[in-house]
Coordinates of C-alpha atoms in Angstrom, one line a residue:
X673 CA 11.4 -16.4 7.6
X674 CA 10.3 -16.3 4.1
X675 CA 6.7 -15.9 5.2
X676 CA 7.6 -12.9 7.3
X677 CA 9.5 -11.2 4.5
X678 CA 6.9 -11.6 1.8
X679 CA 5.4 -8.3 0.8
X680 CA 7.8 -6.3 3.0
X681 CA 10.7 -4.0 2.4
X682 CA 13.8 -5.9 3.5
X683 CA 16.9 -3.9 4.6
X684 CA 20.4 -5.4 5.0
X685 CA 24.0 -5.3 4.1
X686 CA 25.1 -7.4 1.1
X687 CA 21.7 -9.0 1.6
X688 CA 21.9 -11.0 -1.6
X689 CA 24.1 -13.4 0.3
X690 CA 21.4 -14.0 2.9
X691 CA 18.8 -14.5 0.1
X692 CA 21.1 -17.0 -1.6
X693 CA 21.5 -19.0 1.7
X694 CA 17.8 -19.1 2.0
X695 CA 17.3 -20.0 -1.7
X696 CA 15.0 -17.1 -1.8
X697 CA 14.3 -14.3 -4.3
X698 CA 13.0 -11.0 -3.0
X699 CA 11.9 -8.3 -5.4
X700 CA 14.5 -5.6 -6.0
X701 CA 11.9 -2.9 -5.6
X702 CA 11.4 -4.1 -2.0
X703 CA 15.1 -4.5 -1.1
X704 CA 17.4 -1.9 0.4
X705 CA 21.0 -3.0 0.4
X706 CA 23.4 -0.7 2.3
X707 CA 26.3 -2.3 0.4
X708 CA 24.9 -0.8 -2.8
X709 CA 24.2 2.8 -1.7
X710 CA 26.9 5.0 -3.1
X711 CA 25.9 7.9 -0.9
X712 CA 26.9 5.9 2.2
X713 CA 30.4 5.3 0.7
X714 CA 30.7 9.0 -0.2
X715 CA 29.8 10.0 3.3
X716 CA 32.3 7.6 4.7
X717 CA 35.0 8.9 2.3
X718 CA 35.3 5.5 0.6
X719 CA 35.3 4.7 -3.1
X720 CA 31.7 5.3 -4.4
X721 CA 31.6 2.4 -6.9
X722 CA 33.1 -0.2 -4.5
X723 CA 31.1 -2.6 -2.4
X724 CA 32.6 -2.0 1.1
X725 CA 32.1 -4.1 4.2
X726 CA 29.7 -3.2 7.0
X727 CA 32.7 -3.1 9.3
X728 CA 34.4 -0.4 7.2
X729 CA 31.2 1.6 6.9
X730 CA 30.6 1.5 10.6
X731 CA 34.1 2.5 11.4
X732 CA 34.1 5.4 8.9
X733 CA 30.6 6.8 9.6
X734 CA 29.9 5.8 13.2
X735 CA 33.5 5.7 14.5
X736 CA 32.7 2.3 16.0
X737 CA 34.5 -1.0 15.7
X738 CA 32.1 -3.9 15.0
X739 CA 32.5 -7.6 14.5

């Protein structure tokens, strides 16, 4: 997995948890974490400076229940 991610932009939600489980550090400039994008929270009508779950974002933006 680490070999595949090296040199790539990695996208995920609260992805720091996945990196921690893998005991891996990925450069911040190559990481896109949807849990840390205030514009998504704003679009969902949720607190901008709060880290919300993917479940809440999906429900608010996509009108879909997940998990």
